Amino acid sequence: MPAAAVACATSRTTTYRRRQPERTVLYRTVQSHLATWLELAQDESGRSAPAHVEREFRRYLECGILAHGFARARCAGCGHDFLVAYSCKGRGVCPSCNTRRMVETAAHLADHVIPRLPVRQWVLSVPKRLRYFLQADPAVQNLALHIFLSAVEQGLRAACPVAQGSTARIGAVAFIHRFGALLNPHVHFHCVVVDGVFEAGTGGELPVRFHETPALSAKQLTDIQRNIRRRLLRALTRRGLLEAEVAEEMDSWDHGGGFSLDAGVHIEADDRSGLERLLRYCARPVFALERLRQIDPEHLVYERLKPGPGGSVSLLLTPLELIDRLAALIPPPRRHRHRYYGVLAPNAPLRAAVTALAGAKDKAPLPSAMTEAAPAPESSATVPNAPDEEAEEPAHRKAARYVWALLLARIYEVLPLLCPKCGGDMRIIAFINEGLVIREILSHLGEPSSAPRLAPARGPPLWELPASEQAEREIDPPARSFHRN
């Protein structure tokens, strides 16, 4: 385990505690109303909610519940042990698994992908009239993202006169956000772009050259935004999604025509912690559990971090409305939520040389503006500060995988496999999956041996009644008097 992670975690006085999702507002809401929502989601032809949506909700109800299986960790020194519940590894509903995915993505990009160079965040939002097309058609969404990144590349290339023609490329990681601040559908793009352009080396042992772009003026940013607007409107017109007259009218609108382009966030080359925070923000999940609170059994409030254009700071929802909004924002399977562009693209000839600079702090000087970068390390070179026990593992495996304990140390600065009694190292000694063994162990420890049950669907017209009132009103009065007699 890296010494930096251990030192950071041991400096804290807190100890690891297993999370209890069944006590959260979101878990109780889904447990009580999912069956009702699934019944209401069926249309007249009998088609229900998409299979991947129902699967995400059901897997979330099993995440972190010991009754569905667990791992057992034990300290070899003092014999102390504890249980670690399995996770659902979902990417749509579960706040815990979404947080892990966010942190893992940011750690991987900061440690192994984005070079130690200045970066800038570019954010693009399109008018509401066009958002439907991006939401409904993945091809249009991909087209808009490509137009956005190519326009940024043209702008950075034009702002850097040292770069030679059209061969200079940018390096970018694009995050597709399909949600707004109040769980509303809102497709927009957050792109972390290396603040400059790359060119292939002219010979010798230097495979890549980097040219840092000077700070862009307001006019240059306006020109990039105008380029994006005109190209996207023309593309939608060619596809028949917009009429030519409507596109011309939108192109003539004031204040950018509803297109919003922001490039105000800049991270210096040596600020790797700031880069990781930016990447976590870009990779953040749809839903934040700490912003949800319950007013009464049938009304929830989802808070907004900052006021919107209309001044609203919160959203009042019923449980069924909350589930409906979350279901609409669950990404379909096999659809990526971040993309690589330019020299960071998977098949880019310079990708290996550029990504080698992500961990090159201990091996080579940092490339500066208008200078030539250091050569890429040999394929047999190890990742700096890698654990000794992982030396035999291929480099691409180490770069793509972070163990559970190190991710928790990275998030909460506490090591879960550090014994709270003696401070020794704990090890996972068993994975318990058999139902009988699970119940025996949990009963011995005083933990619930059965998982929380999904509440049955409520029958019409009592969708919105609390369960206690519904049970009382569903009893047939004649039958009730008959039983009393």
Tab-separated table of C-alpha atoms in Angstrom:
chain	number	residue	atom	x	y	z
A	1	MET	CA	0.000	0.000	0.000
A	2	PRO	CA	1.457	3.421	-0.885
A	3	ALA	CA	3.115	5.146	2.056
A	4	ALA	CA	1.350	8.431	1.264
A	5	ALA	CA	-2.082	6.841	1.590
A	6	VAL	CA	-1.144	5.171	4.882
A	7	ALA	CA	0.289	8.371	6.332
A	8	CYS	CA	-2.752	10.374	5.255
A	9	ALA	CA	-5.175	7.838	6.700
A	10	THR	CA	-3.379	7.225	9.986
A	11	SER	CA	-3.249	10.961	10.661
A	12	ARG	CA	-6.991	10.867	11.238
A	13	THR	CA	-8.463	9.714	14.542
A	14	THR	CA	-11.631	8.296	12.994
A	15	THR	CA	-12.021	4.618	12.239
A	16	TYR	CA	-13.844	2.878	9.453
A	17	ARG	CA	-17.518	2.164	10.076
A	18	ARG	CA	-19.689	0.081	7.822
A	19	ARG	CA	-22.381	2.090	6.091
A	20	GLN	CA	-26.025	1.242	6.732
A	21	PRO	CA	-27.970	2.174	3.590
A	22	GLU	CA	-31.268	0.830	4.949
A	23	ARG	CA	-31.412	3.812	7.302
A	24	THR	CA	-31.213	6.460	4.574
A	25	VAL	CA	-34.154	8.374	3.129
A	26	LEU	CA	-33.469	7.167	-0.415
A	27	TYR	CA	-33.401	3.493	0.542
A	28	ARG	CA	-36.670	3.707	2.496
A	29	THR	CA	-38.296	5.601	-0.377
A	30	VAL	CA	-37.288	3.050	-3.012
A	31	GLN	CA	-38.158	0.126	-0.754
A	32	SER	CA	-41.645	1.474	-0.047
A	33	HIS	CA	-42.629	2.763	-3.488
A	34	LEU	CA	-40.662	0.883	-6.161
A	35	ALA	CA	-43.336	-1.775	-6.694
A	36	THR	CA	-46.006	0.902	-7.053
A	37	TRP	CA	-43.876	2.838	-9.528
A	38	LEU	CA	-43.273	-0.289	-11.610
A	39	GLU	CA	-47.021	-0.896	-11.794
A	40	LEU	CA	-47.688	2.680	-12.841
A	41	ALA	CA	-44.902	2.535	-15.439
A	42	GLN	CA	-46.762	-0.072	-17.479
A	43	ASP	CA	-48.550	1.306	-20.496
A	44	GLU	CA	-51.753	0.052	-22.127
A	45	SER	CA	-49.890	-2.551	-24.178
A	46	GLY	CA	-48.375	-4.101	-21.058
A	47	ARG	CA	-44.843	-2.820	-21.592
A	48	SER	CA	-43.139	-1.934	-18.323
A	49	ALA	CA	-40.127	0.180	-17.414
A	50	PRO	CA	-36.868	-0.635	-19.226
A	51	ALA	CA	-35.163	-3.722	-17.881
A	52	HIS	CA	-31.940	-1.910	-17.014
A	53	VAL	CA	-33.864	0.663	-14.947
A	54	GLU	CA	-35.664	-1.954	-12.862
A	55	ARG	CA	-32.397	-3.877	-12.471
A	56	GLU	CA	-30.584	-0.808	-11.156
A	57	PHE	CA	-33.250	-0.161	-8.509
A	58	ARG	CA	-33.405	-3.786	-7.364
A	59	ARG	CA	-29.627	-4.087	-7.175
A	60	TYR	CA	-29.497	-0.879	-5.139
A	61	LEU	CA	-31.814	-2.426	-2.551
A	62	GLU	CA	-29.247	-5.221	-2.088
A	63	CYS	CA	-26.171	-2.970	-1.922
A	64	GLY	CA	-24.543	-2.829	1.502
A	65	ILE	CA	-27.008	-5.286	3.083
A	66	LEU	CA	-25.189	-8.009	5.047
A	67	ALA	CA	-28.029	-10.491	4.533
A	68	HIS	CA	-27.061	-10.716	0.836
A	69	GLY	CA	-23.496	-11.792	1.586
A	70	PHE	CA	-20.319	-10.245	2.876
A	71	ALA	CA	-16.554	-10.515	3.192
A	72	ARG	CA	-14.828	-11.110	6.513
A	73	ALA	CA	-11.700	-9.144	7.451
A	74	ARG	CA	-9.480	-10.233	10.341
A	75	CYS	CA	-6.448	-8.816	12.155
A	76	ALA	CA	-3.662	-11.401	12.519
A	77	GLY	CA	-2.245	-9.598	15.568
A	78	CYS	CA	-5.190	-9.213	17.966
A	79	GLY	CA	-7.859	-11.310	16.241
A	80	HIS	CA	-10.301	-8.415	15.750
A	81	ASP	CA	-12.570	-8.840	12.742
A	82	PHE	CA	-15.469	-7.142	11.010
A	83	LEU	CA	-17.788	-7.727	8.046
A	84	VAL	CA	-17.800	-5.897	4.730
A	85	ALA	CA	-21.072	-6.039	2.781
A	86	TYR	CA	-21.075	-6.505	-0.994
A	87	SER	CA	-21.773	-3.557	-3.285
A	88	CYS	CA	-24.076	-3.461	-6.298
A	89	LYS	CA	-21.511	-1.703	-8.577
A	90	GLY	CA	-24.386	0.163	-10.206
A	91	ARG	CA	-24.000	3.485	-11.972
A	92	GLY	CA	-27.452	4.961	-11.844
A	93	VAL	CA	-29.045	4.980	-8.380
A	94	CYS	CA	-26.703	3.865	-5.597
A	95	PRO	CA	-24.947	6.891	-4.015
A	96	SER	CA	-22.125	4.757	-2.583
A	97	CYS	CA	-21.244	2.986	-5.836
A	98	ASN	CA	-21.600	6.206	-7.813
A	99	THR	CA	-19.193	7.924	-5.422
A	100	ARG	CA	-16.709	5.093	-5.786
A	101	ARG	CA	-16.956	5.267	-9.576
A	102	MET	CA	-16.450	9.040	-9.465
A	103	VAL	CA	-13.341	8.799	-7.272
A	104	GLU	CA	-11.916	5.873	-9.225
A	105	THR	CA	-12.366	7.706	-12.532
A	106	ALA	CA	-10.738	10.864	-11.189
A	107	ALA	CA	-7.841	8.940	-9.638
A	108	HIS	CA	-7.192	6.978	-12.815
A	109	LEU	CA	-7.216	10.081	-15.022
A	110	ALA	CA	-5.021	12.099	-12.668
A	111	ASP	CA	-2.517	9.300	-12.047
A	112	HIS	CA	-2.240	7.655	-15.438
A	113	VAL	CA	-3.819	9.703	-18.253
A	114	ILE	CA	-3.630	13.498	-17.996
A	115	PRO	CA	-0.017	14.729	-18.210
A	116	ARG	CA	1.533	17.099	-15.696
A	117	LEU	CA	0.627	20.168	-17.718
A	118	PRO	CA	-1.825	23.043	-17.177
A	119	VAL	CA	-5.422	22.116	-17.921
A	120	ARG	CA	-8.646	24.045	-18.376
A	121	GLN	CA	-12.296	23.086	-18.009
A	122	TRP	CA	-14.559	23.890	-20.970
A	123	VAL	CA	-18.317	23.705	-20.411
A	124	LEU	CA	-20.915	23.889	-23.192
A	125	SER	CA	-24.656	24.194	-22.782
A	126	VAL	CA	-27.060	24.521	-25.721
A	127	PRO	CA	-30.479	26.238	-25.900
A	128	LYS	CA	-33.457	24.388	-24.485
A	129	ARG	CA	-34.916	24.058	-27.953
A	130	LEU	CA	-31.980	21.825	-28.959
A	131	ARG	CA	-31.570	19.826	-25.750
A	132	TYR	CA	-34.326	17.408	-26.692
A	133	PHE	CA	-32.437	16.278	-29.776
A	134	LEU	CA	-29.301	15.619	-27.720
A	135	GLN	CA	-31.328	13.767	-25.090
A	136	ALA	CA	-33.272	11.589	-27.518
A	137	ASP	CA	-30.651	10.686	-30.130
A	138	PRO	CA	-27.151	9.462	-29.123
A	139	ALA	CA	-25.887	10.149	-32.644
A	140	VAL	CA	-26.832	13.832	-32.374
A	141	GLN	CA	-25.227	13.929	-28.939
A	142	ASN	CA	-21.981	12.526	-30.328
A	143	LEU	CA	-22.123	14.998	-33.214
A	144	ALA	CA	-22.549	17.964	-30.857
A	145	LEU	CA	-19.645	16.794	-28.695
A	146	HIS	CA	-17.395	16.376	-31.731
A	147	ILE	CA	-18.271	19.868	-33.010
A	148	PHE	CA	-17.575	21.309	-29.551
A	149	LEU	CA	-14.132	19.706	-29.173
A	150	SER	CA	-13.049	20.369	-32.746
A	151	ALA	CA	-13.982	24.053	-32.375
A	152	VAL	CA	-11.967	24.260	-29.142
A	153	GLU	CA	-9.048	22.592	-30.917
A	154	GLN	CA	-9.211	25.099	-33.769
A	155	GLY	CA	-9.296	27.970	-31.292
A	156	LEU	CA	-6.309	26.748	-29.278
A	157	ARG	CA	-4.360	25.985	-32.440
A	158	ALA	CA	-5.034	29.479	-33.813
A	159	ALA	CA	-4.016	31.061	-30.498
A	160	CYS	CA	-0.658	29.270	-30.548
A	161	PRO	CA	1.370	30.554	-33.516
A	162	VAL	CA	4.274	28.229	-32.742
A	163	ALA	CA	2.166	25.201	-33.696
A	164	GLN	CA	2.658	24.053	-37.257
A	165	GLY	CA	-0.611	23.949	-39.183
A	166	SER	CA	-3.335	21.375	-38.757
A	167	THR	CA	-1.090	18.644	-37.357
A	168	ALA	CA	-1.227	20.053	-33.820
A	169	ARG	CA	-3.805	18.291	-31.637
A	170	ILE	CA	-5.260	18.899	-28.204
A	171	GLY	CA	-5.689	16.329	-25.461
A	172	ALA	CA	-9.120	16.225	-23.800
A	173	VAL	CA	-11.376	14.088	-21.630
A	174	ALA	CA	-15.071	14.862	-22.190
A	175	PHE	CA	-17.782	14.140	-19.613
A	176	ILE	CA	-21.390	13.954	-20.795
A	177	HIS	CA	-23.816	15.231	-18.172
A	178	ARG	CA	-27.418	14.261	-18.772
A	179	PHE	CA	-28.853	15.955	-15.680
A	180	GLY	CA	-29.379	19.356	-14.116
A	181	ALA	CA	-29.058	20.555	-10.548
A	182	LEU	CA	-32.607	19.480	-9.623
A	183	LEU	CA	-32.653	16.017	-11.250
A	184	ASN	CA	-34.016	17.441	-14.498
A	185	PRO	CA	-32.890	16.146	-17.934
A	186	HIS	CA	-30.266	18.564	-19.228
A	187	VAL	CA	-27.559	17.337	-21.603
A	188	HIS	CA	-24.391	19.426	-21.488
A	189	PHE	CA	-20.664	18.788	-21.690
A	190	HIS	CA	-17.772	19.242	-19.268
A	191	CYS	CA	-14.381	18.817	-20.935
A	192	VAL	CA	-11.000	18.789	-19.199
A	193	VAL	CA	-8.579	19.994	-21.875
A	194	VAL	CA	-4.808	20.255	-21.620
A	195	ASP	CA	-4.198	23.976	-22.089
A	196	GLY	CA	-2.140	23.768	-25.271
A	197	VAL	CA	-1.483	21.667	-28.339
A	198	PHE	CA	0.747	18.670	-29.040
A	199	GLU	CA	2.855	17.863	-32.075
A	200	ALA	CA	4.932	14.864	-33.022
A	201	GLY	CA	8.650	15.219	-32.370
A	202	THR	CA	10.910	16.269	-35.205
A	203	GLY	CA	13.379	13.450	-34.648
A	204	GLY	CA	15.809	12.017	-32.192
A	205	GLU	CA	14.489	10.671	-28.894
A	206	LEU	CA	11.705	13.234	-28.393
A	207	PRO	CA	8.384	11.687	-29.469
A	208	VAL	CA	6.138	14.671	-28.655
A	209	ARG	CA	6.335	18.456	-28.337
A	210	PHE	CA	3.921	20.566	-26.260
A	211	HIS	CA	3.061	24.222	-26.869
A	212	GLU	CA	1.150	25.957	-24.098
A	213	THR	CA	-1.562	28.302	-25.323
A	214	PRO	CA	-1.564	31.858	-23.972
A	215	ALA	CA	-4.640	33.012	-22.081
A	216	LEU	CA	-7.521	33.482	-24.488
A	217	SER	CA	-9.163	36.859	-24.770
A	218	ALA	CA	-12.901	37.481	-24.547
A	219	LYS	CA	-13.040	37.931	-28.325
A	220	GLN	CA	-11.344	34.588	-28.933
A	221	LEU	CA	-13.821	32.839	-26.626
A	222	THR	CA	-16.698	34.551	-28.428
A	223	ASP	CA	-15.339	33.393	-31.793
A	224	ILE	CA	-15.139	29.785	-30.552
A	225	GLN	CA	-18.714	29.969	-29.257
A	226	ARG	CA	-19.938	31.432	-32.560
A	227	ASN	CA	-18.161	28.666	-34.456
A	228	ILE	CA	-19.861	26.002	-32.311
A	229	ARG	CA	-23.273	27.624	-32.715
A	230	ARG	CA	-23.129	27.915	-36.493
A	231	ARG	CA	-21.730	24.427	-37.068
A	232	LEU	CA	-24.259	22.746	-34.782
A	233	LEU	CA	-27.220	24.619	-36.275
A	234	ARG	CA	-26.095	23.686	-39.790
A	235	ALA	CA	-25.664	20.045	-38.769
A	236	LEU	CA	-29.168	19.870	-37.258
A	237	THR	CA	-30.595	21.519	-40.364
A	238	ARG	CA	-28.937	18.962	-42.650
A	239	ARG	CA	-30.432	16.169	-40.536
A	240	GLY	CA	-33.914	17.636	-40.903
A	241	LEU	CA	-34.280	18.382	-37.187
A	242	LEU	CA	-34.467	22.135	-37.698
A	243	GLU	CA	-35.924	24.227	-40.493
A	244	ALA	CA	-33.514	26.561	-42.249
A	245	GLU	CA	-35.527	29.638	-41.213
A	246	VAL	CA	-35.488	28.570	-37.558
A	247	ALA	CA	-31.723	27.950	-37.652
A	248	GLU	CA	-31.099	31.393	-39.180
A	249	GLU	CA	-33.267	33.010	-36.532
A	250	MET	CA	-31.444	31.211	-33.693
A	251	ASP	CA	-28.094	32.177	-35.196
A	252	SER	CA	-29.079	35.847	-35.079
A	253	TRP	CA	-30.153	35.840	-31.423
A	254	ASP	CA	-28.318	38.105	-29.007
A	255	HIS	CA	-26.207	36.973	-26.056
A	256	GLY	CA	-24.847	33.915	-27.814
A	257	GLY	CA	-28.200	32.659	-29.069
A	258	GLY	CA	-28.741	30.533	-25.944
A	259	PHE	CA	-25.379	28.797	-26.277
A	260	SER	CA	-23.291	29.036	-23.121
A	261	LEU	CA	-19.524	28.451	-23.242
A	262	ASP	CA	-17.396	28.736	-20.121
A	263	ALA	CA	-13.620	28.272	-19.795
A	264	GLY	CA	-12.938	30.033	-16.509
A	265	VAL	CA	-11.523	27.122	-14.474
A	266	HIS	CA	-7.765	26.700	-14.924
A	267	ILE	CA	-5.502	24.245	-13.067
A	268	GLU	CA	-1.741	24.714	-12.928
A	269	ALA	CA	0.607	21.920	-13.932
A	270	ASP	CA	1.825	21.124	-10.400
A	271	ASP	CA	-1.631	21.255	-8.754
A	272	ARG	CA	-2.506	17.558	-9.025
A	273	SER	CA	-4.881	17.661	-6.051
A	274	GLY	CA	-6.770	20.494	-7.727
A	275	LEU	CA	-6.905	18.487	-10.944
A	276	GLU	CA	-8.348	15.513	-9.099
A	277	ARG	CA	-11.000	17.690	-7.457
A	278	LEU	CA	-11.942	19.070	-10.881
A	279	LEU	CA	-12.164	15.555	-12.304
A	280	ARG	CA	-14.383	14.457	-9.424
A	281	TYR	CA	-16.668	17.394	-10.143
A	282	CYS	CA	-16.844	16.461	-13.814
A	283	ALA	CA	-17.464	12.772	-13.019
A	284	ARG	CA	-19.986	13.452	-10.248
A	285	PRO	CA	-23.147	11.310	-10.160
A	286	VAL	CA	-26.682	12.407	-10.865
A	287	PHE	CA	-27.898	12.210	-7.287
A	288	ALA	CA	-26.418	13.489	-3.999
A	289	LEU	CA	-27.835	11.745	-0.949
A	290	GLU	CA	-26.945	14.558	1.460
A	291	ARG	CA	-29.203	16.942	-0.470
A	292	LEU	CA	-32.333	14.816	0.025
A	293	ARG	CA	-34.462	15.222	3.134
A	294	GLN	CA	-37.877	14.009	4.137
A	295	ILE	CA	-40.670	16.315	5.313
A	296	ASP	CA	-43.257	13.609	5.962
A	297	PRO	CA	-43.814	10.049	4.690
A	298	GLU	CA	-45.192	11.330	1.389
A	299	HIS	CA	-43.143	14.443	0.673
A	300	LEU	CA	-39.430	14.879	0.009
A	301	VAL	CA	-37.258	17.914	-0.661
A	302	TYR	CA	-34.186	17.859	-2.880
A	303	GLU	CA	-31.959	20.843	-2.128
A	304	ARG	CA	-30.022	22.836	-4.674
A	305	LEU	CA	-26.528	24.002	-3.788
A	306	LYS	CA	-26.976	27.487	-5.257
A	307	PRO	CA	-29.974	29.477	-6.516
A	308	GLY	CA	-30.938	29.133	-10.158
A	309	PRO	CA	-31.993	31.840	-12.612
A	310	GLY	CA	-35.489	31.927	-11.142
A	311	GLY	CA	-34.304	31.916	-7.539
A	312	SER	CA	-35.487	28.363	-6.730
A	313	VAL	CA	-33.223	26.510	-4.303
A	314	SER	CA	-35.123	23.282	-3.700
A	315	LEU	CA	-37.563	20.866	-5.295
A	316	LEU	CA	-40.596	19.363	-3.580
A	317	LEU	CA	-41.269	15.778	-4.689
A	318	THR	CA	-43.467	12.849	-3.834
A	319	PRO	CA	-41.696	9.476	-3.542
A	320	LEU	CA	-43.044	8.363	-6.920
A	321	GLU	CA	-41.829	11.578	-8.550
A	322	LEU	CA	-38.352	11.062	-7.099
A	323	ILE	CA	-38.158	7.514	-8.455
A	324	ASP	CA	-39.470	8.709	-11.815
A	325	ARG	CA	-36.786	11.408	-12.083
A	326	LEU	CA	-34.007	9.013	-11.087
A	327	ALA	CA	-35.245	6.406	-13.574
A	328	ALA	CA	-35.158	8.932	-16.431
A	329	LEU	CA	-31.503	9.732	-15.679
A	330	ILE	CA	-30.159	6.173	-15.399
A	331	PRO	CA	-27.714	5.756	-18.295
A	332	PRO	CA	-28.436	2.849	-20.645
A	333	PRO	CA	-25.987	-0.068	-20.529
A	334	ARG	CA	-22.798	0.063	-22.608
A	335	ARG	CA	-23.000	3.832	-23.023
A	336	HIS	CA	-19.855	5.662	-21.974
A	337	ARG	CA	-20.112	8.669	-19.733
A	338	HIS	CA	-16.713	10.099	-20.603
A	339	ARG	CA	-14.749	10.122	-23.857
A	340	TYR	CA	-11.146	10.732	-24.905
A	341	TYR	CA	-10.269	13.141	-27.693
A	342	GLY	CA	-7.166	14.250	-29.588
A	343	VAL	CA	-3.842	12.844	-28.435
A	344	LEU	CA	-5.660	11.050	-25.577
A	345	ALA	CA	-7.919	9.098	-27.945
A	346	PRO	CA	-7.408	5.314	-27.740
A	347	ASN	CA	-5.808	4.984	-31.193
A	348	ALA	CA	-3.901	8.275	-31.222
A	349	PRO	CA	-0.237	7.768	-32.244
A	350	LEU	CA	0.988	10.083	-29.472
A	351	ARG	CA	-1.184	8.685	-26.670
A	352	ALA	CA	1.552	6.530	-25.103
A	353	ALA	CA	4.050	9.373	-25.051
A	354	VAL	CA	1.549	11.890	-23.622
A	355	THR	CA	0.056	9.636	-20.933
A	356	ALA	CA	3.562	8.658	-19.825
A	357	LEU	CA	3.915	12.246	-18.580
A	358	ALA	CA	1.076	11.742	-16.078
A	359	GLY	CA	3.381	9.960	-13.641
A	360	ALA	CA	6.667	11.418	-14.808
A	361	LYS	CA	7.338	13.634	-11.779
A	362	ASP	CA	10.036	11.376	-10.374
A	363	LYS	CA	11.515	10.399	-13.726
A	364	ALA	CA	11.788	13.506	-15.882
A	365	PRO	CA	11.418	17.277	-15.644
A	366	LEU	CA	7.963	18.669	-16.231
A	367	PRO	CA	7.459	19.945	-19.792
A	368	SER	CA	6.964	23.679	-19.856
A	369	ALA	CA	5.427	26.045	-22.352
A	370	MET	CA	6.928	26.063	-25.825
A	371	THR	CA	9.396	23.312	-24.879
A	372	GLU	CA	9.921	19.745	-25.885
A	373	ALA	CA	8.565	17.003	-23.654
A	374	ALA	CA	10.624	14.181	-22.237
A	375	PRO	CA	10.641	10.829	-24.019
A	376	ALA	CA	8.206	8.138	-23.012
A	377	PRO	CA	9.562	5.468	-20.606
A	378	GLU	CA	10.221	1.957	-21.784
A	379	SER	CA	7.351	-0.495	-21.676
A	380	SER	CA	9.043	-2.397	-18.868
A	381	ALA	CA	9.235	0.649	-16.596
A	382	THR	CA	7.198	0.537	-13.428
A	383	VAL	CA	4.712	3.131	-12.233
A	384	PRO	CA	6.282	5.475	-9.654
A	385	ASN	CA	5.426	4.734	-6.023
A	386	ALA	CA	3.772	1.424	-6.982
A	387	PRO	CA	3.445	-1.189	-4.209
A	388	ASP	CA	6.170	-3.802	-4.196
A	389	GLU	CA	3.701	-6.651	-4.102
A	390	GLU	CA	2.191	-5.485	-7.415
A	391	ALA	CA	5.486	-5.310	-9.313
A	392	GLU	CA	4.666	-8.428	-11.322
A	393	GLU	CA	1.283	-7.109	-12.452
A	394	PRO	CA	1.087	-5.627	-15.969
A	395	ALA	CA	1.207	-1.844	-16.059
A	396	HIS	CA	-2.136	-1.484	-17.869
A	397	ARG	CA	-3.876	-3.502	-15.154
A	398	LYS	CA	-2.427	-1.388	-12.364
A	399	ALA	CA	-3.435	1.786	-14.170
A	400	ALA	CA	-7.061	0.704	-14.618
A	401	ARG	CA	-7.829	-0.835	-11.221
A	402	TYR	CA	-7.983	0.640	-7.728
A	403	VAL	CA	-8.668	-1.619	-4.771
A	404	TRP	CA	-11.551	-0.877	-2.448
A	405	ALA	CA	-9.384	-0.028	0.552
A	406	LEU	CA	-7.262	2.535	-1.304
A	407	LEU	CA	-10.350	4.240	-2.720
A	408	LEU	CA	-11.822	4.659	0.755
A	409	ALA	CA	-8.491	6.026	1.952
A	410	ARG	CA	-8.549	8.459	-0.947
A	411	ILE	CA	-12.091	9.626	-0.165
A	412	TYR	CA	-12.320	9.625	3.638
A	413	GLU	CA	-8.613	9.552	4.614
A	414	VAL	CA	-9.163	6.442	6.700
A	415	LEU	CA	-7.904	2.941	5.956
A	416	PRO	CA	-10.648	0.328	6.393
A	417	LEU	CA	-8.119	-2.520	6.681
A	418	LEU	CA	-6.242	-0.910	9.579
A	419	CYS	CA	-7.148	-2.564	12.877
A	420	PRO	CA	-8.843	-0.030	15.211
A	421	LYS	CA	-7.576	-1.891	18.291
A	422	CYS	CA	-3.910	-2.610	17.672
A	423	GLY	CA	-3.232	-0.666	14.478
A	424	GLY	CA	-2.111	-3.762	12.581
A	425	ASP	CA	-2.954	-4.739	9.039
A	426	MET	CA	-6.188	-6.635	8.459
A	427	ARG	CA	-6.779	-9.099	5.651
A	428	ILE	CA	-9.857	-10.419	3.899
A	429	ILE	CA	-9.978	-14.066	4.968
A	430	ALA	CA	-13.323	-15.258	3.570
A	431	PHE	CA	-16.279	-14.450	1.338
A	432	ILE	CA	-19.577	-15.675	2.769
A	433	ASN	CA	-22.275	-16.397	0.176
A	434	GLU	CA	-24.309	-19.324	1.535
A	435	GLY	CA	-27.630	-18.328	3.023
A	436	LEU	CA	-27.523	-20.634	6.061
A	437	VAL	CA	-24.018	-19.563	7.045
A	438	ILE	CA	-24.936	-15.898	6.545
A	439	ARG	CA	-27.936	-16.177	8.857
A	440	GLU	CA	-25.973	-18.012	11.549
A	441	ILE	CA	-23.168	-15.456	11.605
A	442	LEU	CA	-25.495	-12.450	11.571
A	443	SER	CA	-27.695	-13.936	14.297
A	444	HIS	CA	-24.620	-14.539	16.435
A	445	LEU	CA	-23.498	-10.926	15.976
A	446	GLY	CA	-26.956	-9.501	16.609
A	447	GLU	CA	-27.327	-8.174	13.069
A	448	PRO	CA	-30.546	-8.547	11.018
A	449	SER	CA	-30.367	-11.929	9.306
A	450	SER	CA	-32.921	-11.083	6.618
A	451	ALA	CA	-32.895	-8.278	4.067
A	452	PRO	CA	-35.525	-5.516	4.133
A	453	ARG	CA	-38.499	-6.579	2.051
A	454	LEU	CA	-39.846	-4.651	-0.887
A	455	ALA	CA	-43.237	-3.170	-0.042
A	456	PRO	CA	-46.087	-4.388	-2.252
A	457	ALA	CA	-47.646	-2.103	-4.816
A	458	ARG	CA	-50.513	0.066	-3.658
A	459	GLY	CA	-53.753	-0.396	-5.520
A	460	PRO	CA	-55.666	2.444	-7.209
A	461	PRO	CA	-56.976	4.911	-6.331
A	462	LEU	CA	-54.738	4.977	-3.248
A	463	TRP	CA	-51.362	5.580	-4.936
A	464	GLU	CA	-50.464	8.499	-2.737
A	465	LEU	CA	-51.841	7.317	0.612
A	466	PRO	CA	-49.460	6.238	3.375
A	467	ALA	CA	-49.206	2.483	3.773
A	468	SER	CA	-50.975	2.499	7.156
A	469	GLU	CA	-53.998	4.421	5.816
A	470	GLN	CA	-54.079	2.298	2.693
A	471	ALA	CA	-54.158	-0.955	4.669
A	472	GLU	CA	-57.028	0.361	6.771
A	473	ARG	CA	-59.082	1.623	3.816
A	474	GLU	CA	-58.521	-1.438	1.654
A	475	ILE	CA	-60.486	-3.605	4.107
A	476	ASP	CA	-64.037	-4.153	2.845
A	477	PRO	CA	-66.490	-2.720	5.451
A	478	PRO	CA	-69.037	-5.585	5.120
A	479	ALA	CA	-66.271	-8.142	5.478
A	480	ARG	CA	-64.913	-6.311	8.517
A	481	SER	CA	-68.280	-6.351	10.280
A	482	PHE	CA	-68.744	-10.011	9.309
A	483	HIS	CA	-65.492	-10.992	11.031
A	484	ARG	CA	-66.456	-9.119	14.172
A	485	ASN	CA	-69.660	-11.079	14.392
